[in-house]
N, CA and C of each residue as an Amber inpcrd file, in Angstrom:
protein
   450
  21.6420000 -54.2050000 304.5850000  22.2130000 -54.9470000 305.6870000
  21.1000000 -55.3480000 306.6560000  20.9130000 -56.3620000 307.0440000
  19.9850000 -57.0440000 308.0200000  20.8060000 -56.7740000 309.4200000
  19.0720000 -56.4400000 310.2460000  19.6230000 -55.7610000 311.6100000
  18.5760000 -56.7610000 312.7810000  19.4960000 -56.9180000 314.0560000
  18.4480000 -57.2340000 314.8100000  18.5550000 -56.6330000 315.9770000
  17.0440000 -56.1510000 316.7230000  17.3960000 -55.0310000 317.9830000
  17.0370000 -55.9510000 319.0400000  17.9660000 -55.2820000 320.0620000
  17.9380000 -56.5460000 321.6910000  16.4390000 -55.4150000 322.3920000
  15.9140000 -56.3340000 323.2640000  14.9050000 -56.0820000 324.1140000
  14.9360000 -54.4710000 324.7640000  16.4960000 -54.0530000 324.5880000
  16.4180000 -52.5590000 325.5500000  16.4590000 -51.2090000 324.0310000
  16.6030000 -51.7960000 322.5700000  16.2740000 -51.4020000 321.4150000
  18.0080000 -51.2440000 321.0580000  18.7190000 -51.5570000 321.7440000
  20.1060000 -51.4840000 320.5900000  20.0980000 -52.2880000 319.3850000
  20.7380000 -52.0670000 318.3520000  20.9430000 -52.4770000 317.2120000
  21.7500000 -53.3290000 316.3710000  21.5860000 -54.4300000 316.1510000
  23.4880000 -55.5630000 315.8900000  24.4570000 -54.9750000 315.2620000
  25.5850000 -54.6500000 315.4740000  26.8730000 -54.4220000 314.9630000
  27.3760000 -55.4820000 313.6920000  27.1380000 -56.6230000 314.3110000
  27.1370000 -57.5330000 312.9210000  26.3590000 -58.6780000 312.7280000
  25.8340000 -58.9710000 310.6790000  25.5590000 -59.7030000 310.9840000
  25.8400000 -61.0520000 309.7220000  25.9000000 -61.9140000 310.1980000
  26.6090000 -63.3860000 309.3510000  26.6880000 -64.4240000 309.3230000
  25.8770000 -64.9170000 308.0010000  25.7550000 -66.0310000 307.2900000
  26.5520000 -67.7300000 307.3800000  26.3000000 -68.3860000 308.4220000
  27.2110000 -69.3340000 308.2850000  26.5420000 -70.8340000 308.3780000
  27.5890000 -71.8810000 308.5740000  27.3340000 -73.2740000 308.5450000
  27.7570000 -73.8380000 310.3380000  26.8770000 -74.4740000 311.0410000
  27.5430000 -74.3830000 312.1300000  27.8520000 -75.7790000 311.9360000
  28.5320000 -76.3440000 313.6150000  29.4990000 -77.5360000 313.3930000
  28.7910000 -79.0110000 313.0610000  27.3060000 -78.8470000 312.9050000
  26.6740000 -79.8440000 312.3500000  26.2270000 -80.0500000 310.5800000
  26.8840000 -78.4640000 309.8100000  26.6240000 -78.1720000 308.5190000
  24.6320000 -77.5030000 308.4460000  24.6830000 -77.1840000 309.3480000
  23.3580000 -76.3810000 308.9390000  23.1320000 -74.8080000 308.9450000
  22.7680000 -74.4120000 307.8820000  22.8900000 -72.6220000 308.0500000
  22.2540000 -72.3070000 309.1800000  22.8650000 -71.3970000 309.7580000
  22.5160000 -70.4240000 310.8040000  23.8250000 -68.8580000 310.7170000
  22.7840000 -67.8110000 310.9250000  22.8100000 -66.7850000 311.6350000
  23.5180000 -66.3410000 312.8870000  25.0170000 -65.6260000 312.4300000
  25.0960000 -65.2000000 313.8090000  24.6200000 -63.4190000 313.6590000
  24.9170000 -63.5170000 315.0260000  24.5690000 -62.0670000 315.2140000
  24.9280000 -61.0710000 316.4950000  25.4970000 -59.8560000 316.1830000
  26.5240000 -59.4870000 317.9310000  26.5290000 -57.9960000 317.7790000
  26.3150000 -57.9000000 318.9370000  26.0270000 -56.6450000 319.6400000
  27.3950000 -56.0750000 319.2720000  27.2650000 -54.5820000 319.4920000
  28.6100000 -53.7900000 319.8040000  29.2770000 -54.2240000 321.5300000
  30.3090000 -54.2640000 321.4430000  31.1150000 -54.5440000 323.3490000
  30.3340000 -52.8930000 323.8590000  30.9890000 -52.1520000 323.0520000
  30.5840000 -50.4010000 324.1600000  29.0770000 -50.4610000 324.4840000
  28.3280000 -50.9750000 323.6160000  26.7430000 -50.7620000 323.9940000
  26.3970000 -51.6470000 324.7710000  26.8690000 -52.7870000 324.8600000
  26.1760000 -53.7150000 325.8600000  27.2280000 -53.2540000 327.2770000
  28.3190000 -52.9930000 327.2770000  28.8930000 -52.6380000 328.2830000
  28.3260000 -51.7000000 329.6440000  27.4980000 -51.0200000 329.1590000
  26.3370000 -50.0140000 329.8640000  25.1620000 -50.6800000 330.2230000
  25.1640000 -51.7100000 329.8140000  23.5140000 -51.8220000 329.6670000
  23.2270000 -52.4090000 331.0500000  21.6870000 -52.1440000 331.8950000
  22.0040000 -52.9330000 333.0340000  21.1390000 -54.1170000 333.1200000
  20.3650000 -54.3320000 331.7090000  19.8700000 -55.8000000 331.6100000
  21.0700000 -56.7610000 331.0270000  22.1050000 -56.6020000 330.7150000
  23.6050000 -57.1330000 330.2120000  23.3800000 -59.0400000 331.2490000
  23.5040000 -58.6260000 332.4800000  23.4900000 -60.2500000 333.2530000
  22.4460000 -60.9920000 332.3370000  21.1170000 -60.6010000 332.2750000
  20.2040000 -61.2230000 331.5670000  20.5340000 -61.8610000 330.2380000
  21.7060000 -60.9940000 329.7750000  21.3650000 -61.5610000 328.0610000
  22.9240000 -62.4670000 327.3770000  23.6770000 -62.8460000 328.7330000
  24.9230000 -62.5780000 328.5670000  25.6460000 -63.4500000 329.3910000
  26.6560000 -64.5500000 329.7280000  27.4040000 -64.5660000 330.2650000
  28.4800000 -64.2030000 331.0050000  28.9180000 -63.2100000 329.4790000
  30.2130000 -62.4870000 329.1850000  30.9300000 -61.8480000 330.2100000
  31.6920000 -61.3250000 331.2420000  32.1610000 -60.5960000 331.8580000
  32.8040000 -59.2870000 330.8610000  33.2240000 -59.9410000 329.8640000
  33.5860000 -58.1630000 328.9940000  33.1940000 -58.0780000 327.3340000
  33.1750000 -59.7500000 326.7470000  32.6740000 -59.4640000 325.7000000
  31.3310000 -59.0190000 325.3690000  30.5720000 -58.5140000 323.8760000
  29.2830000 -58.6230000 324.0570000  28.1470000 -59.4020000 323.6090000
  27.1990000 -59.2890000 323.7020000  25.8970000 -60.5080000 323.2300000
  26.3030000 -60.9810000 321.5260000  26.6160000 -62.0320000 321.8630000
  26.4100000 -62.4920000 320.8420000  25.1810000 -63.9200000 320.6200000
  24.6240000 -64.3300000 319.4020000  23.3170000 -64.7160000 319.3270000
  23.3110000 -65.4140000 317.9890000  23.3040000 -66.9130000 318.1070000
  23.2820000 -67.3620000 317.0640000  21.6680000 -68.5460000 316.5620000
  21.6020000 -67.4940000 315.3030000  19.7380000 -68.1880000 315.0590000
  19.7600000 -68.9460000 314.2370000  18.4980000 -69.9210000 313.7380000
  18.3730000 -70.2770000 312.4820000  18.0690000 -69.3700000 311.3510000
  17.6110000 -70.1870000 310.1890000  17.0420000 -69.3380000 309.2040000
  15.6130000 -69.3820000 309.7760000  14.2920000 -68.3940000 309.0590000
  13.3200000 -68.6120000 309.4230000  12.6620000 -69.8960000 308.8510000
  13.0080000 -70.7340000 308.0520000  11.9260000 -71.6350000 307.3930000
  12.6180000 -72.7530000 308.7220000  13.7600000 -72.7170000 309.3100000
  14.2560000 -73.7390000 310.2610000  13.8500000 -73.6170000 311.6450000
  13.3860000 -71.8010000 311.7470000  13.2480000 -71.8080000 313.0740000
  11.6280000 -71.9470000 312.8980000  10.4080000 -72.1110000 312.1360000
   9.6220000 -72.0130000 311.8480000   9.0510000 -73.3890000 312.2650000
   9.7370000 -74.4010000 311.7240000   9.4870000 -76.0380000 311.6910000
  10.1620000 -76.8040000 313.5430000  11.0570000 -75.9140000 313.8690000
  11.4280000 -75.9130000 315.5550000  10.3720000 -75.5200000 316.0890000
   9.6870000 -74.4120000 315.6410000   8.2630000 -73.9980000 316.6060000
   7.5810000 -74.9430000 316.7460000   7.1270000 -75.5380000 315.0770000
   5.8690000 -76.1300000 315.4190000   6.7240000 -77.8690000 316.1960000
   7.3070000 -78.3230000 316.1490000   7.7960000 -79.4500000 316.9170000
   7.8980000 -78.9020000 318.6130000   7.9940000 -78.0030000 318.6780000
   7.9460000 -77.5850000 320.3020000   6.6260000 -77.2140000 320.6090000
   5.6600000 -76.9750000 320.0280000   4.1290000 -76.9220000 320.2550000
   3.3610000 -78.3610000 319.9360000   4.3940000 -79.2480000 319.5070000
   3.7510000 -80.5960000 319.5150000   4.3760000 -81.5240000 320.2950000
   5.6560000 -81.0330000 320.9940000   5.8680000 -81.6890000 322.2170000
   5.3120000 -81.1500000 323.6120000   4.2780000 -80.3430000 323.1020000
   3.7650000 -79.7210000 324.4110000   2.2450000 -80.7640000 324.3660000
   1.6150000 -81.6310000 323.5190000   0.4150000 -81.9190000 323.8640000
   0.5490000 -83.5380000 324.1850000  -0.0930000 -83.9960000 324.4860000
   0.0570000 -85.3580000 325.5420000  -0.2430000 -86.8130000 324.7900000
  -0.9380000 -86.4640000 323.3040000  -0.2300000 -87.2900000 322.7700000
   0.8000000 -87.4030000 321.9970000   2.1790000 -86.2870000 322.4660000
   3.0250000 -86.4910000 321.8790000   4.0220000 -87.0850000 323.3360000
   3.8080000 -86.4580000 324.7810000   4.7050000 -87.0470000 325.6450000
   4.1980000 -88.7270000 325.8110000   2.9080000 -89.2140000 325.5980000
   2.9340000 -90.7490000 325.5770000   3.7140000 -91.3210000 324.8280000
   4.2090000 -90.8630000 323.5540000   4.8190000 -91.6520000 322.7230000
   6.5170000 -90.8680000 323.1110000   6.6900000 -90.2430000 323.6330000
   7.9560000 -90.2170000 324.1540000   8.7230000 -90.6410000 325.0450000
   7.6450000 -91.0450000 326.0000000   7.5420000 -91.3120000 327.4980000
   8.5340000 -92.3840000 327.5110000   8.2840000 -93.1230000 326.8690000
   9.0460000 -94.5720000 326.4670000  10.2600000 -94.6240000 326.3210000
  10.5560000 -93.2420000 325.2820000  12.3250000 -93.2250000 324.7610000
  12.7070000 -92.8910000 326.1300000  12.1620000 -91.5070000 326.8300000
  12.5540000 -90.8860000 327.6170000  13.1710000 -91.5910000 328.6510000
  12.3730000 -92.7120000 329.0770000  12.6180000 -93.7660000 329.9490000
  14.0030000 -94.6670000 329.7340000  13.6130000 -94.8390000 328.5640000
  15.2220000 -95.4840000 327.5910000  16.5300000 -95.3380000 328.0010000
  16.4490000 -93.5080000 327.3760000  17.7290000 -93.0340000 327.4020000
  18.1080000 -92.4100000 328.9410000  16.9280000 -92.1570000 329.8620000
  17.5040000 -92.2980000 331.3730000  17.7220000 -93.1490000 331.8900000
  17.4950000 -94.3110000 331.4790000  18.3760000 -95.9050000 331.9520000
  19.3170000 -95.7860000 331.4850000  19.9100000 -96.0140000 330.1630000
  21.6060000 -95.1780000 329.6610000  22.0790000 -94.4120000 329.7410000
  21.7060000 -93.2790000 329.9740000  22.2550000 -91.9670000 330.9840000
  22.9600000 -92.5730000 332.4350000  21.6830000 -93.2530000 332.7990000
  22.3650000 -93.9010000 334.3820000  23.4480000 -94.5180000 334.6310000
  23.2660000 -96.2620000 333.5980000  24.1550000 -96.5860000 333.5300000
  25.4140000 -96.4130000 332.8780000  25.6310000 -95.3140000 331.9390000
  26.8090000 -94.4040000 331.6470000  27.6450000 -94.2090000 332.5920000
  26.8960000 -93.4700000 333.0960000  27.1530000 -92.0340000 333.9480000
  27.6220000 -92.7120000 336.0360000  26.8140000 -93.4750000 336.1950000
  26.9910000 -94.0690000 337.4880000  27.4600000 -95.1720000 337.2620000
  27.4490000 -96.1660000 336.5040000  28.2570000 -97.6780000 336.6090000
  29.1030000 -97.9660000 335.5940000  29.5800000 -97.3300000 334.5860000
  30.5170000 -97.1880000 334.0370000  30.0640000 -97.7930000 332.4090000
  28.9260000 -98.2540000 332.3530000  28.9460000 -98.6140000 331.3220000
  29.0460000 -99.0160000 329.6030000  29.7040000 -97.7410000 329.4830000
  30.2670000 -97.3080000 327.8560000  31.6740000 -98.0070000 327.7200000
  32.2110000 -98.3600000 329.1460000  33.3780000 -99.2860000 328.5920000
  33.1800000-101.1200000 329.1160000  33.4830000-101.8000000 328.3530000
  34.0530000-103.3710000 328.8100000  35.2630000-103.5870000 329.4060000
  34.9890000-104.2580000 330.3330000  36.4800000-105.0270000 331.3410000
  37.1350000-105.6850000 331.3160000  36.4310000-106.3020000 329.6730000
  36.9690000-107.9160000 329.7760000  36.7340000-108.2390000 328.1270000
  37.3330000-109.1070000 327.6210000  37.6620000-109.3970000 326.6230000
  36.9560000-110.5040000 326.5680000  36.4340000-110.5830000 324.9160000
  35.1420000-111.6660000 324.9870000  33.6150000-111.4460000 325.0950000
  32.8260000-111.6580000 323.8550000  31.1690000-111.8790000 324.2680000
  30.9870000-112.3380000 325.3970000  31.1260000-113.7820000 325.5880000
  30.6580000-114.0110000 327.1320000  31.0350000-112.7660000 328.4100000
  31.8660000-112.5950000 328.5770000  32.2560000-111.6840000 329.8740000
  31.8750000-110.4660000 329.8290000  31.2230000-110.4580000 328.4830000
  31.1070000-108.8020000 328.1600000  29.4760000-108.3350000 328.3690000
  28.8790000-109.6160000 328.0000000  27.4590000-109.8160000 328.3180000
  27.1490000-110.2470000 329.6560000  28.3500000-111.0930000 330.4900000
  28.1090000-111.0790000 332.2550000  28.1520000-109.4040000 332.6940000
  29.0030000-109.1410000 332.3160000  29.5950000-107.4890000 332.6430000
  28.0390000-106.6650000 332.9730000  27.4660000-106.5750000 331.1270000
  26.3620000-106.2590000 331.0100000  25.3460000-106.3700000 331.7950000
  25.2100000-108.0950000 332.3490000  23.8620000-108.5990000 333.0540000
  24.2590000-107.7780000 334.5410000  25.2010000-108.2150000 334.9400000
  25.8310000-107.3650000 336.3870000  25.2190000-106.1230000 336.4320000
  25.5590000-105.5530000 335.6710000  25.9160000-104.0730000 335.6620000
  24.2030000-104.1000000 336.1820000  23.2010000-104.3160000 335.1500000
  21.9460000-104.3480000 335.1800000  21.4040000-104.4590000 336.6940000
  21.8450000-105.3120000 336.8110000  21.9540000-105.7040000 338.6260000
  21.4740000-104.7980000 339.1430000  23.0020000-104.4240000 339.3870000
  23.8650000-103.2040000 339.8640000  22.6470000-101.6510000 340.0470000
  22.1500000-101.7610000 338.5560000  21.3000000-100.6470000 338.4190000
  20.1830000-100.7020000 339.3630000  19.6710000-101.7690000 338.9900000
  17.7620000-102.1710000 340.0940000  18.2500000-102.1040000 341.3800000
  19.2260000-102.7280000 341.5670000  19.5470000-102.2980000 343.3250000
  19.4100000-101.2130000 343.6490000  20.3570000-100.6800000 342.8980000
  20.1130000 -98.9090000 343.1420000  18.9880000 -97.8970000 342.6310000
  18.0150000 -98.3570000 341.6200000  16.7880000 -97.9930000 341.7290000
  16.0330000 -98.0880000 342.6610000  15.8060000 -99.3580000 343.0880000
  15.0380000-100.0620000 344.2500000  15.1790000 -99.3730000 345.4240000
  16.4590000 -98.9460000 345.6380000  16.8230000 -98.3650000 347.0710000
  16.4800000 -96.6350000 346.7650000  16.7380000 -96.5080000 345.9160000
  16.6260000 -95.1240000 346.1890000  14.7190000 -94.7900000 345.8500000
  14.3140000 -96.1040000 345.5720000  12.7140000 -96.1940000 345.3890000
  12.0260000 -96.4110000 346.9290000  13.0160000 -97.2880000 347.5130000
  11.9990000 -97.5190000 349.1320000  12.9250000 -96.3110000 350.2330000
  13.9600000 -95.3680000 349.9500000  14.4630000 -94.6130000 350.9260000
  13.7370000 -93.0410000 350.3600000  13.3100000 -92.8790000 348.9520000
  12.7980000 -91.7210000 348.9680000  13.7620000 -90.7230000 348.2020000
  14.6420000 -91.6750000 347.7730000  15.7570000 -90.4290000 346.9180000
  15.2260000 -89.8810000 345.7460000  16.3360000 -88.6820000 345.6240000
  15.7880000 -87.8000000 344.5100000  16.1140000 -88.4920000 343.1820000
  16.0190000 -87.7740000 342.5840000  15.8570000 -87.8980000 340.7670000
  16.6050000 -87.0570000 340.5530000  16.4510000 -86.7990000 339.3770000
  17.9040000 -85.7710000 338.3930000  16.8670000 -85.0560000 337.9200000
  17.1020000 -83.5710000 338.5290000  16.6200000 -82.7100000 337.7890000
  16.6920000 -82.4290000 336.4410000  16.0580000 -81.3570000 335.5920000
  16.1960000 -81.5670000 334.6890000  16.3500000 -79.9230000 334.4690000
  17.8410000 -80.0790000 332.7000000  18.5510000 -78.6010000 332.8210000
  17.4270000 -77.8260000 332.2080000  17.5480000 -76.8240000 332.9130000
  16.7050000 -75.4780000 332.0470000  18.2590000 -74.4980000 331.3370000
  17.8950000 -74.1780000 329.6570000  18.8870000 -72.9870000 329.1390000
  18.9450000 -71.6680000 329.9590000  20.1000000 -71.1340000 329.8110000
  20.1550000 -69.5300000 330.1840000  18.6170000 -68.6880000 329.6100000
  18.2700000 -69.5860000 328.2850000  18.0320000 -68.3720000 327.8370000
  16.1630000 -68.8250000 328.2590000  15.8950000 -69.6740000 328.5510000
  15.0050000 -70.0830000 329.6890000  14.3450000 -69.5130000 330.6210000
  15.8540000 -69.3360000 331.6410000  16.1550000 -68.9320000 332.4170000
  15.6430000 -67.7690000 332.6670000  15.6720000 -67.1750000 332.0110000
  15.8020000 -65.4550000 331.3410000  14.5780000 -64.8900000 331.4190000
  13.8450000 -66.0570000 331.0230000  12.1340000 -65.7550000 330.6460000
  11.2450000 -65.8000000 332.0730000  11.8640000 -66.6900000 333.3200000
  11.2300000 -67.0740000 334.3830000  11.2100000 -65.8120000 335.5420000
């Protein structure tokens, strides 16, 4: 039986083989409730108010090939060539998210592409302004498990 021990040395209660909701194997893996229930690093590793840690991994040849892509988004010629998308998809994030743009108003290419040009507008105005008043930006999320490490 394959075991994995948490940081304070407890031992997994279970562990199992699955497909998650994208079809790729992964690993779960979960504490006993009574042992983590005591524990007083528990906030750290845990959401839970009563259940316990549970922890779901890759295989190693998957989590192996995640490393090295996260040690190559750490060197600078990999954020130049990202820089670009990054930029991309926070202009569609924006206009998603603040001007509504995932739906049409109007029926028809033409109106749908005014909609579009508007909207665009819409956006630089509100770049612009929040460029000459000094507004913030959108932070950016850090994981729990991140979190954890700081």
């Amino acid at each position: 039986m394959k075991q994995a021990t948490c940081p304070q040395g407890q031992v997994t209660s279970d562990w199992a083989i699955r497909r998650d909701n994208f079809g790729n194997d992964c690993v779960d893996v979960r504490f006993d409730r009574a042992t983590c229930a005591d524990c007083f690093k528990r906030p750290q590793c845990t959401r839970s108010k009563a259940g316990p840690r549970e922890i779901m991994m890759r295989p190693q040849a998957q989590h192996k090939l995640l490393q090295t892509r996260r040690q190559q988004q750490a060197t600078d010629t990999w954020r130049a060539h990202y820089g670009k998308r990054a930029g991309i998809e926070g202009t569609l994030s924006q206009g998603i998210r603040a001007f509504g743009l995932q739906r049409c108003r109007y029926i028809g290419l033409p109106k749908t592409r005014f909609q579009h040009v508007v909207t665009a507008l819409a956006m630089n105005v509100a770049r612009i302004d929040d460029w000459l008043t000094g507004g913030s930006f959108a932070k950016t999320r850090r994981s729990a498990f991140a979190q954890m490490h700081s």
